[in-house]
mmCIF file of C-alpha atoms in Angstrom:
data_model
loop_
_atom_site.group_PDB
_atom_site.id
_atom_site.type_symbol
_atom_site.label_atom_id
_atom_site.label_comp_id
_atom_site.label_asym_id
_atom_site.label_seq_id
_atom_site.Cartn_x
_atom_site.Cartn_y
_atom_site.Cartn_z
ATOM 1 C CA MET O 26 -97.889 -42.023 12.599
ATOM 2 C CA TRP O 27 -100.889 -44.340 11.691
ATOM 3 C CA TYR O 28 -102.673 -41.078 9.407
ATOM 4 C CA GLU O 29 -99.202 -40.603 7.775
ATOM 5 C CA ARG O 30 -99.314 -44.257 6.440
ATOM 6 C CA LEU O 31 -102.509 -44.086 5.539
ATOM 7 C CA LEU O 32 -102.352 -40.625 3.601
ATOM 8 C CA GLY O 33 -99.019 -42.371 1.769
ATOM 9 C CA ALA O 34 -100.913 -45.064 0.390
ATOM 10 C CA PHE O 35 -102.860 -42.405 -1.507
ATOM 11 C CA SER O 36 -100.158 -39.679 -2.854
ATOM 12 C CA VAL O 37 -97.346 -40.707 -5.120
ATOM 13 C CA ASP O 38 -94.056 -39.997 -2.488
ATOM 14 C CA MET O 39 -91.125 -39.232 -4.447
ATOM 15 C CA GLY O 40 -87.329 -38.499 -3.674
ATOM 16 C CA ILE O 41 -86.129 -35.633 -5.406
ATOM 17 C CA ASP O 42 -81.789 -35.494 -6.400
ATOM 18 C CA LEU O 43 -82.234 -31.169 -7.145
ATOM 19 C CA GLY O 44 -78.634 -31.092 -8.664
ATOM 20 C CA THR O 45 -77.042 -28.147 -10.201
ATOM 21 C CA CYS O 46 -76.786 -29.761 -13.440
ATOM 22 C CA ASN O 47 -79.438 -32.356 -13.576
ATOM 23 C CA THR O 48 -82.522 -33.403 -11.407
ATOM 24 C CA LEU O 49 -83.502 -36.501 -10.828
ATOM 25 C CA VAL O 50 -87.058 -38.134 -9.397
ATOM 26 C CA ALA O 51 -87.775 -41.664 -7.921
ATOM 27 C CA VAL O 52 -90.927 -42.550 -6.771
ATOM 28 C CA ARG O 53 -91.437 -44.935 -4.413
ATOM 29 C CA GLY O 54 -92.071 -48.747 -5.730
ATOM 30 C CA GLN O 55 -91.150 -47.264 -9.398
ATOM 31 C CA GLY O 56 -87.307 -45.991 -9.348
ATOM 32 C CA ILE O 57 -86.280 -43.253 -11.524
ATOM 33 C CA VAL O 58 -89.394 -41.829 -13.389
ATOM 34 C CA LEU O 59 -87.338 -38.772 -14.558
ATOM 35 C CA ASN O 60 -84.043 -37.111 -15.440
ATOM 36 C CA GLU O 61 -83.703 -33.553 -16.701
ATOM 37 C CA PRO O 62 -81.473 -30.843 -16.588
ATOM 38 C CA SER O 63 -81.681 -28.033 -14.193
ATOM 39 C CA VAL O 64 -82.554 -25.435 -16.551
ATOM 40 C CA VAL O 65 -85.326 -23.040 -17.260
ATOM 41 C CA ALA O 66 -86.375 -20.561 -19.929
ATOM 42 C CA VAL O 67 -87.465 -17.344 -18.876
ATOM 43 C CA LYS O 68 -88.611 -14.043 -20.613
ATOM 44 C CA LYS O 69 -85.282 -11.931 -20.172
ATOM 45 C CA GLY O 70 -85.676 -9.305 -17.073
ATOM 46 C CA THR O 71 -88.085 -11.512 -15.370
ATOM 47 C CA ASN O 72 -88.840 -14.502 -13.739
ATOM 48 C CA GLN O 73 -91.686 -15.535 -16.126
ATOM 49 C CA VAL O 74 -91.053 -19.045 -17.390
ATOM 50 C CA LEU O 75 -92.042 -19.513 -21.320
ATOM 51 C CA LYS O 76 -94.576 -21.608 -22.672
ATOM 52 C CA GLY O 77 -96.943 -21.843 -19.602
ATOM 53 C CA GLY O 78 -94.139 -23.532 -17.913
ATOM 54 C CA GLN O 79 -93.259 -25.888 -20.576
ATOM 55 C CA ALA O 80 -89.581 -24.550 -21.112
ATOM 56 C CA VAL O 81 -88.106 -26.707 -18.162
ATOM 57 C CA GLY O 82 -85.562 -29.275 -18.494
ATOM 58 C CA TRP O 83 -84.389 -30.704 -21.454
ATOM 59 C CA VAL O 84 -86.301 -28.417 -23.619
ATOM 60 C CA ALA O 85 -84.621 -25.227 -21.752
ATOM 61 C CA LYS O 86 -81.126 -27.003 -21.866
ATOM 62 C CA GLU O 87 -81.112 -26.982 -25.939
ATOM 63 C CA MET O 88 -82.038 -23.296 -25.481
ATOM 64 C CA LEU O 89 -78.240 -22.607 -23.221
ATOM 65 C CA GLY O 90 -76.013 -20.504 -25.561
ATOM 66 C CA LYS O 91 -78.603 -20.083 -28.303
ATOM 67 C CA THR O 92 -81.174 -17.901 -27.025
ATOM 68 C CA PRO O 93 -82.418 -15.063 -28.894
ATOM 69 C CA GLY O 94 -82.577 -11.226 -27.255
ATOM 70 C CA SER O 95 -86.310 -11.538 -25.250
ATOM 71 C CA ILE O 96 -85.506 -15.157 -24.040
ATOM 72 C CA THR O 97 -82.555 -16.143 -21.108
ATOM 73 C CA ALA O 98 -82.312 -19.878 -19.860
ATOM 74 C CA VAL O 99 -81.453 -19.668 -16.547
ATOM 75 C CA ARG O 100 -79.724 -22.495 -14.176
ATOM 76 C CA PRO O 101 -81.549 -21.744 -10.992
ATOM 77 C CA LEU O 102 -79.081 -23.931 -8.498
ATOM 78 C CA LYS O 103 -75.548 -22.917 -8.219
ATOM 79 C CA ASP O 104 -72.848 -24.955 -6.395
ATOM 80 C CA GLY O 105 -75.617 -27.019 -5.331
ATOM 81 C CA VAL O 106 -77.776 -24.336 -3.826
ATOM 82 C CA ILE O 107 -80.751 -22.444 -5.033
ATOM 83 C CA SER O 108 -79.516 -19.196 -6.859
ATOM 84 C CA ASP O 109 -82.694 -17.753 -7.805
ATOM 85 C CA PHE O 110 -85.523 -18.728 -5.423
ATOM 86 C CA GLU O 111 -89.222 -17.976 -8.053
ATOM 87 C CA ILE O 112 -87.341 -19.731 -10.739
ATOM 88 C CA THR O 113 -86.297 -23.308 -8.381
ATOM 89 C CA GLU O 114 -89.894 -22.861 -7.184
ATOM 90 C CA ALA O 115 -91.625 -23.180 -10.855
ATOM 91 C CA MET O 116 -89.017 -25.799 -12.211
ATOM 92 C CA LEU O 117 -89.591 -28.023 -8.934
ATOM 93 C CA ASN O 118 -93.760 -27.457 -9.433
ATOM 94 C CA TYR O 119 -93.089 -28.417 -13.685
ATOM 95 C CA PHE O 120 -91.197 -31.582 -11.995
ATOM 96 C CA ILE O 121 -93.628 -32.417 -9.234
ATOM 97 C CA THR O 122 -96.806 -31.738 -11.746
ATOM 98 C CA LYS O 123 -95.236 -33.984 -14.712
ATOM 99 C CA VAL O 124 -94.548 -36.645 -12.336
ATOM 100 C CA THR O 125 -97.744 -37.113 -10.342
ATOM 101 C CA GLY O 126 -100.038 -35.726 -12.899
ATOM 102 C CA ARG O 127 -102.171 -32.025 -12.607
ATOM 103 C CA ALA O 128 -105.014 -33.953 -10.972
ATOM 104 C CA ARG O 129 -103.261 -35.518 -7.952
ATOM 105 C CA PHE O 130 -105.473 -36.428 -5.264
ATOM 106 C CA LEU O 131 -102.988 -35.615 -2.813
ATOM 107 C CA ALA O 132 -99.934 -33.464 -2.545
ATOM 108 C CA PRO O 133 -96.588 -35.888 -2.649
ATOM 109 C CA ARG O 134 -94.179 -36.588 0.784
ATOM 110 C CA VAL O 135 -90.998 -35.234 -0.823
ATOM 111 C CA VAL O 136 -87.610 -35.984 -0.050
ATOM 112 C CA ILE O 137 -84.816 -33.420 -1.192
ATOM 113 C CA SER O 138 -81.260 -34.592 -1.059
ATOM 114 C CA ILE O 139 -78.524 -31.287 -0.261
ATOM 115 C CA PRO O 140 -74.813 -30.421 0.235
ATOM 116 C CA SER O 141 -73.535 -31.080 3.197
ATOM 117 C CA GLY O 142 -72.189 -27.986 3.824
ATOM 118 C CA ILE O 143 -74.871 -25.676 3.252
ATOM 119 C CA THR O 144 -76.203 -22.903 5.389
ATOM 120 C CA ALA O 145 -79.476 -22.980 7.499
ATOM 121 C CA VAL O 146 -80.772 -20.446 5.396
ATOM 122 C CA GLU O 147 -79.925 -22.596 2.050
ATOM 123 C CA LYS O 148 -81.702 -25.052 3.889
ATOM 124 C CA ARG O 149 -84.610 -23.175 4.571
ATOM 125 C CA ALA O 150 -84.792 -22.157 0.692
ATOM 126 C CA VAL O 151 -84.807 -25.701 -0.454
ATOM 127 C CA PHE O 152 -87.556 -26.379 2.066
ATOM 128 C CA ASP O 153 -89.688 -23.467 1.059
ATOM 129 C CA SER O 154 -89.218 -23.937 -2.737
ATOM 130 C CA ALA O 155 -90.424 -27.564 -2.387
ATOM 131 C CA GLU O 156 -93.420 -26.457 -0.110
ATOM 132 C CA ARG O 157 -94.697 -23.821 -1.911
ATOM 133 C CA ALA O 158 -94.410 -26.187 -5.704
ATOM 134 C CA GLY O 159 -96.708 -28.571 -4.214
ATOM 135 C CA ALA O 160 -95.153 -30.897 -1.292
ATOM 136 C CA ARG O 161 -97.661 -32.245 1.482
ATOM 137 C CA ARG O 162 -94.130 -32.637 3.744
ATOM 138 C CA THR O 163 -90.414 -32.371 3.143
ATOM 139 C CA TYR O 164 -87.596 -33.716 4.221
ATOM 140 C CA LEU O 165 -83.944 -32.570 3.953
ATOM 141 C CA LEU O 166 -81.139 -35.288 3.540
ATOM 142 C CA GLU O 167 -78.169 -34.828 3.036
ATOM 143 C CA GLU O 168 -76.376 -35.804 -0.144
ATOM 144 C CA PRO O 169 -73.608 -37.841 1.511
ATOM 145 C CA ILE O 170 -76.157 -40.246 3.284
ATOM 146 C CA ALA O 171 -78.702 -40.554 0.599
ATOM 147 C CA ALA O 172 -75.711 -41.673 -1.971
ATOM 148 C CA ALA O 173 -74.569 -44.147 0.383
ATOM 149 C CA ILE O 174 -78.019 -45.479 0.782
ATOM 150 C CA GLY O 175 -78.033 -45.945 -3.035
ATOM 151 C CA ALA O 176 -74.614 -47.278 -3.644
ATOM 152 C CA GLY O 177 -75.754 -50.127 -1.008
ATOM 153 C CA LEU O 178 -72.956 -49.259 1.578
ATOM 154 C CA PRO O 179 -73.540 -50.632 5.112
ATOM 155 C CA PHE O 180 -73.448 -47.026 6.665
ATOM 156 C CA ALA O 181 -75.590 -48.311 9.099
ATOM 157 C CA GLU O 182 -73.448 -50.527 10.797
ATOM 158 C CA PRO O 183 -70.355 -50.222 13.288
ATOM 159 C CA THR O 184 -67.708 -50.117 10.334
ATOM 160 C CA ALA O 185 -66.202 -47.375 8.595
ATOM 161 C CA SER O 186 -67.993 -46.768 5.137
ATOM 162 C CA MET O 187 -66.351 -43.866 2.657
ATOM 163 C CA ILE O 188 -68.450 -42.219 -0.476
ATOM 164 C CA VAL O 189 -67.111 -39.278 -2.364
ATOM 165 C CA ASP O 190 -70.283 -37.856 -4.528
ATOM 166 C CA ILE O 191 -69.024 -35.933 -7.420
ATOM 167 C CA GLY O 192 -71.967 -33.777 -8.883
ATOM 168 C CA GLY O 193 -71.872 -30.773 -11.129
ATOM 169 C CA GLY O 194 -71.704 -28.440 -8.464
ATOM 170 C CA THR O 195 -70.304 -29.573 -5.348
ATOM 171 C CA THR O 196 -68.259 -32.861 -4.231
ATOM 172 C CA GLU O 197 -69.217 -34.188 -1.323
ATOM 173 C CA VAL O 198 -66.667 -36.237 0.722
ATOM 174 C CA ALA O 199 -67.832 -38.271 4.342
ATOM 175 C CA ILE O 200 -67.322 -41.400 6.031
ATOM 176 C CA MET O 201 -69.888 -42.583 7.758
ATOM 177 C CA THR O 202 -70.440 -45.105 10.545
ATOM 178 C CA LEU O 203 -73.214 -46.415 12.558
ATOM 179 C CA ALA O 204 -75.791 -44.634 10.211
ATOM 180 C CA ASP O 205 -74.605 -41.042 10.914
ATOM 181 C CA ILE O 206 -71.516 -38.963 9.616
ATOM 182 C CA ALA O 207 -68.141 -39.118 11.456
ATOM 183 C CA THR O 208 -66.042 -36.939 9.453
ATOM 184 C CA CYS O 209 -67.003 -35.132 5.968
ATOM 185 C CA GLU O 210 -66.261 -32.170 4.117
ATOM 186 C CA SER O 211 -68.150 -30.584 1.235
ATOM 187 C CA VAL O 212 -66.292 -28.544 -1.986
ATOM 188 C CA ARG O 213 -67.919 -26.215 -4.288
ATOM 189 C CA VAL O 214 -65.455 -27.829 -7.003
ATOM 190 C CA ALA O 215 -67.430 -30.701 -9.222
ATOM 191 C CA GLY O 216 -68.522 -30.836 -12.647
ATOM 192 C CA ASP O 217 -69.220 -27.463 -13.498
ATOM 193 C CA ASP O 218 -65.508 -26.346 -12.834
ATOM 194 C CA MET O 219 -64.118 -29.321 -15.072
ATOM 195 C CA ASP O 220 -66.097 -27.765 -17.946
ATOM 196 C CA GLU O 221 -64.890 -23.895 -16.840
ATOM 197 C CA ALA O 222 -61.753 -25.312 -16.882
ATOM 198 C CA ILE O 223 -61.663 -26.899 -20.152
ATOM 199 C CA ILE O 224 -63.104 -23.694 -21.629
ATOM 200 C CA GLY O 225 -60.230 -21.475 -19.853
ATOM 201 C CA TYR O 226 -57.726 -23.756 -21.701
ATOM 202 C CA MET O 227 -58.974 -22.908 -25.057
ATOM 203 C CA LYS O 228 -59.452 -19.414 -24.610
ATOM 204 C CA ARG O 229 -55.473 -19.500 -23.324
ATOM 205 C CA THR O 230 -54.271 -21.765 -25.930
ATOM 206 C CA TYR O 231 -56.425 -21.495 -29.010
ATOM 207 C CA ASN O 232 -57.966 -18.059 -28.963
ATOM 208 C CA LEU O 233 -60.828 -20.279 -28.977
ATOM 209 C CA MET O 234 -64.583 -18.966 -27.010
ATOM 210 C CA ILE O 235 -66.366 -22.359 -26.565
ATOM 211 C CA GLY O 236 -69.963 -22.369 -24.683
ATOM 212 C CA GLU O 237 -71.010 -24.757 -21.429
ATOM 213 C CA GLN O 238 -72.629 -27.617 -23.453
ATOM 214 C CA THR O 239 -69.259 -27.682 -26.182
ATOM 215 C CA ALA O 240 -67.038 -28.044 -23.003
ATOM 216 C CA GLU O 241 -69.462 -30.948 -21.179
ATOM 217 C CA ARG O 242 -69.014 -32.769 -24.524
ATOM 218 C CA ILE O 243 -65.265 -32.604 -24.992
ATOM 219 C CA LYS O 244 -65.299 -33.542 -21.366
ATOM 220 C CA ILE O 245 -67.434 -36.909 -21.849
ATOM 221 C CA GLN O 246 -65.761 -37.143 -25.043
ATOM 222 C CA ILE O 247 -61.965 -36.800 -24.239
ATOM 223 C CA GLY O 248 -61.828 -35.876 -20.759
ATOM 224 C CA SER O 249 -59.721 -37.877 -18.366
ATOM 225 C CA ALA O 250 -57.865 -37.400 -14.950
ATOM 226 C CA SER O 251 -54.827 -39.987 -15.566
ATOM 227 C CA PRO O 252 -54.046 -41.944 -18.945
ATOM 228 C CA VAL O 253 -56.462 -44.506 -20.002
ATOM 229 C CA GLY O 254 -55.459 -46.378 -23.371
ATOM 230 C CA GLU O 255 -54.189 -44.056 -26.283
ATOM 231 C CA ASP O 256 -54.612 -40.866 -26.616
ATOM 232 C CA THR O 257 -57.453 -39.750 -28.757
ATOM 233 C CA SER O 258 -58.641 -36.404 -30.247
ATOM 234 C CA MET O 259 -61.580 -34.330 -31.524
ATOM 235 C CA ASP O 260 -62.724 -31.065 -33.565
ATOM 236 C CA VAL O 261 -64.098 -28.444 -31.469
ATOM 237 C CA ARG O 262 -65.942 -25.516 -32.945
ATOM 238 C CA GLY O 263 -66.429 -21.954 -31.489
ATOM 239 C CA ARG O 264 -65.383 -18.499 -31.997
ATOM 240 C CA ASP O 265 -62.093 -17.014 -32.484
ATOM 241 C CA MET O 266 -61.321 -14.626 -30.167
ATOM 242 C CA VAL O 267 -58.925 -12.431 -32.611
ATOM 243 C CA SER O 268 -61.008 -12.622 -35.538
ATOM 244 C CA GLY O 269 -64.285 -12.983 -34.124
ATOM 245 C CA LEU O 270 -65.186 -15.366 -36.720
ATOM 246 C CA PRO O 271 -66.354 -18.843 -36.203
ATOM 247 C CA ARG O 272 -63.654 -21.760 -36.915
ATOM 248 C CA LYS O 273 -62.795 -25.019 -35.352
ATOM 249 C CA THR O 274 -59.706 -26.857 -34.003
ATOM 250 C CA GLU O 275 -58.476 -29.946 -33.436
ATOM 251 C CA ILE O 276 -57.750 -31.037 -29.594
ATOM 252 C CA THR O 277 -56.385 -34.053 -27.887
ATOM 253 C CA SER O 278 -57.346 -36.000 -24.644
ATOM 254 C CA ALA O 279 -53.818 -35.560 -23.259
ATOM 255 C CA GLU O 280 -54.537 -31.505 -23.300
ATOM 256 C CA ILE O 281 -57.836 -32.249 -21.790
ATOM 257 C CA ARG O 282 -56.605 -33.847 -19.109
ATOM 258 C CA GLU O 283 -53.738 -31.191 -18.419
ATOM 259 C CA ALA O 284 -56.786 -28.751 -18.657
ATOM 260 C CA LEU O 285 -58.537 -30.879 -15.739
ATOM 261 C CA GLN O 286 -55.483 -30.985 -13.478
ATOM 262 C CA GLU O 287 -56.731 -28.193 -11.081
ATOM 263 C CA PRO O 288 -60.315 -29.397 -10.439
ATOM 264 C CA VAL O 289 -59.426 -32.850 -10.111
ATOM 265 C CA ALA O 290 -56.343 -32.006 -7.936
ATOM 266 C CA ALA O 291 -59.099 -30.005 -5.367
ATOM 267 C CA ILE O 292 -61.232 -33.052 -5.028
ATOM 268 C CA ILE O 293 -58.500 -35.167 -4.371
ATOM 269 C CA GLU O 294 -57.357 -32.880 -2.013
ATOM 270 C CA ALA O 295 -60.753 -32.721 -0.122
ATOM 271 C CA VAL O 296 -60.790 -36.804 -0.325
ATOM 272 C CA THR O 297 -57.235 -36.867 1.238
ATOM 273 C CA ARG O 298 -58.193 -34.122 3.921
ATOM 274 C CA THR O 299 -61.213 -36.338 5.090
ATOM 275 C CA LEU O 300 -59.171 -39.268 5.731
ATOM 276 C CA GLU O 301 -56.782 -37.495 7.968
ATOM 277 C CA ARG O 302 -59.198 -36.134 9.694
ATOM 278 C CA ALA O 303 -60.901 -39.952 10.277
ATOM 279 C CA GLU O 304 -60.611 -41.601 13.919
ATOM 280 C CA PRO O 305 -57.663 -44.268 13.525
ATOM 281 C CA GLU O 306 -60.547 -47.329 14.150
ATOM 282 C CA LEU O 307 -62.460 -45.790 11.228
ATOM 283 C CA ALA O 308 -59.271 -45.637 9.012
ATOM 284 C CA ALA O 309 -58.425 -49.140 9.928
ATOM 285 C CA ASP O 310 -61.728 -49.874 8.471
ATOM 286 C CA LEU O 311 -61.413 -48.488 5.413
ATOM 287 C CA VAL O 312 -58.177 -50.070 4.626
ATOM 288 C CA GLU O 313 -60.615 -53.301 3.887
ATOM 289 C CA ASN O 314 -63.485 -51.222 2.686
ATOM 290 C CA GLY O 315 -62.135 -49.032 0.509
ATOM 291 C CA ILE O 316 -64.003 -45.939 -1.040
ATOM 292 C CA MET O 317 -67.123 -45.285 -3.242
ATOM 293 C CA LEU O 318 -67.010 -42.887 -5.865
ATOM 294 C CA ALA O 319 -70.600 -41.813 -6.975
ATOM 295 C CA GLY O 320 -72.297 -38.919 -8.951
ATOM 296 C CA GLY O 321 -71.755 -37.997 -12.401
ATOM 297 C CA GLY O 322 -68.430 -36.210 -12.051
ATOM 298 C CA SER O 323 -67.134 -39.945 -11.199
ATOM 299 C CA LEU O 324 -67.601 -40.802 -14.735
ATOM 300 C CA LEU O 325 -64.367 -39.148 -15.506
ATOM 301 C CA ARG O 326 -62.099 -41.761 -17.019
ATOM 302 C CA GLY O 327 -59.111 -42.431 -14.870
ATOM 303 C CA LEU O 328 -60.278 -40.459 -11.657
ATOM 304 C CA PRO O 329 -60.981 -44.113 -9.581
ATOM 305 C CA ALA O 330 -57.105 -44.728 -10.387
ATOM 306 C CA ARG O 331 -56.006 -41.390 -9.643
ATOM 307 C CA VAL O 332 -57.926 -41.433 -6.209
ATOM 308 C CA GLN O 333 -56.237 -44.750 -5.271
ATOM 309 C CA LYS O 334 -52.934 -43.705 -6.321
ATOM 310 C CA ALA O 335 -53.332 -40.859 -3.933
ATOM 311 C CA THR O 336 -55.107 -42.414 -0.982
ATOM 312 C CA GLY O 337 -53.386 -46.222 -1.168
ATOM 313 C CA LEU O 338 -57.269 -47.105 -0.659
ATOM 314 C CA ASP O 339 -59.487 -49.599 -3.007
ATOM 315 C CA VAL O 340 -61.385 -47.379 -5.125
ATOM 316 C CA THR O 341 -64.844 -48.555 -6.301
ATOM 317 C CA LEU O 342 -67.190 -46.935 -8.698
ATOM 318 C CA ALA O 343 -70.882 -47.217 -8.055
ATOM 319 C CA GLU O 344 -73.487 -49.216 -10.003
ATOM 320 C CA ASP O 345 -74.877 -46.356 -11.922
ATOM 321 C CA PRO O 346 -73.673 -42.985 -10.159
ATOM 322 C CA LEU O 347 -75.604 -40.710 -11.710
ATOM 323 C CA THR O 348 -78.766 -41.969 -10.047
ATOM 324 C CA CYS O 349 -77.425 -42.971 -6.900
ATOM 325 C CA VAL O 350 -78.477 -40.029 -4.377
ATOM 326 C CA ALA O 351 -82.122 -40.184 -6.461
ATOM 327 C CA ARG O 352 -82.317 -44.150 -5.444
ATOM 328 C CA GLY O 353 -81.127 -43.136 -1.866
ATOM 329 C CA THR O 354 -84.104 -40.944 -1.716
ATOM 330 C CA ALA O 355 -86.662 -43.193 -2.514
ATOM 331 C CA ILE O 356 -85.207 -45.812 -0.352
ATOM 332 C CA TYR O 357 -84.691 -43.348 2.542
ATOM 333 C CA LEU O 358 -88.693 -42.512 1.929
ATOM 334 C CA GLU O 359 -89.530 -46.421 1.771
ATOM 335 C CA ASN O 360 -88.063 -46.714 5.327
ATOM 336 C CA ILE O 361 -89.101 -43.215 6.861
ATOM 337 C CA GLU O 362 -90.050 -44.359 9.996
ATOM 338 C CA MET O 363 -87.006 -46.399 10.573
ATOM 339 C CA TRP O 364 -84.374 -43.803 9.499
ATOM 340 C CA LYS O 365 -86.113 -40.412 11.364
ATOM 341 C CA ASP O 366 -85.124 -42.427 14.580
ATOM 342 C CA THR O 367 -81.871 -43.548 13.672
ATOM 343 C CA LEU O 368 -80.613 -40.518 11.669
ATOM 344 C CA GLU O 369 -80.028 -37.536 14.360
ATOM 345 C CA ASN O 370 -79.181 -35.502 11.561
ATOM 346 C CA ASN O 371 -82.304 -35.784 9.245
ATOM 347 C CA LEU O 372 -82.744 -32.147 8.320
ATOM 348 C CA GLU O 373 -86.773 -31.959 8.480
ATOM 349 C CA THR O 374 -87.356 -28.638 9.202
#
């Protein structure tokens, strides 16, 4: 409507990739303006955010595993959905205010990406959190569609496009055509499960207890899904589970590759199951078009080669896979009148 376009000219409309690990905000016409961890520090036993709402994002992530007894660092999203409504609302309010400024003239329109497999109740929780955090109008967009738009796939054309978006809490696998999802699968196996697999491996093999941030560093530095170049190693520090004392040990990339086999295999199984459900004509298109990987988890070394070996299709890593979904929400917002007419699965509530 004309009045929506007029209001849009005076507000800072934004797309939000509300992720389990990180939240990214893209503003119409400006691109990515915020990329912070989805972590909030609160007073223990309450939902009261520290420092007047400032202990959010990078500040709060630094506290993970290092807080005193009076403080808890919380990740309010689990497996891509809200696990703590009040803290998520406080986090969204902080991010929206940080982007728009406290003295904003008009509340923004917001497009938020959501996993394709969540329930109606979980969708309502996201919608309500955004509304209460200060959004003028909220649209919910499925992550595979946002990732496809951000990756530049021709998903609105009469040809098959396939996206595998590996985030922190969920992996979204979808085959799309004519601006809609033909078949998809959402599995709650992703980057966090890789970190947990590394933590479990260190316990079993070395009797060494390590934290989430250490596991994430190991995954980033020497993790892989298949052999890539020469094996490397790194020192890992933690707490000995027998003596209870701090110690360090050396681990190799081959060991971490072994530790990651289970979550990587689960992701690949989701990809193959989705392909098995594709219509023959769409499957034929994918022989030519291949598969696009997006999301932070897709940066695991050797993963494209592993997926390619399992499927026999060409596998491409999206440009800047970490920001694909956020960029897709911003592009959706810029063309919202067109998408609202063409996307029947727009999840505006």
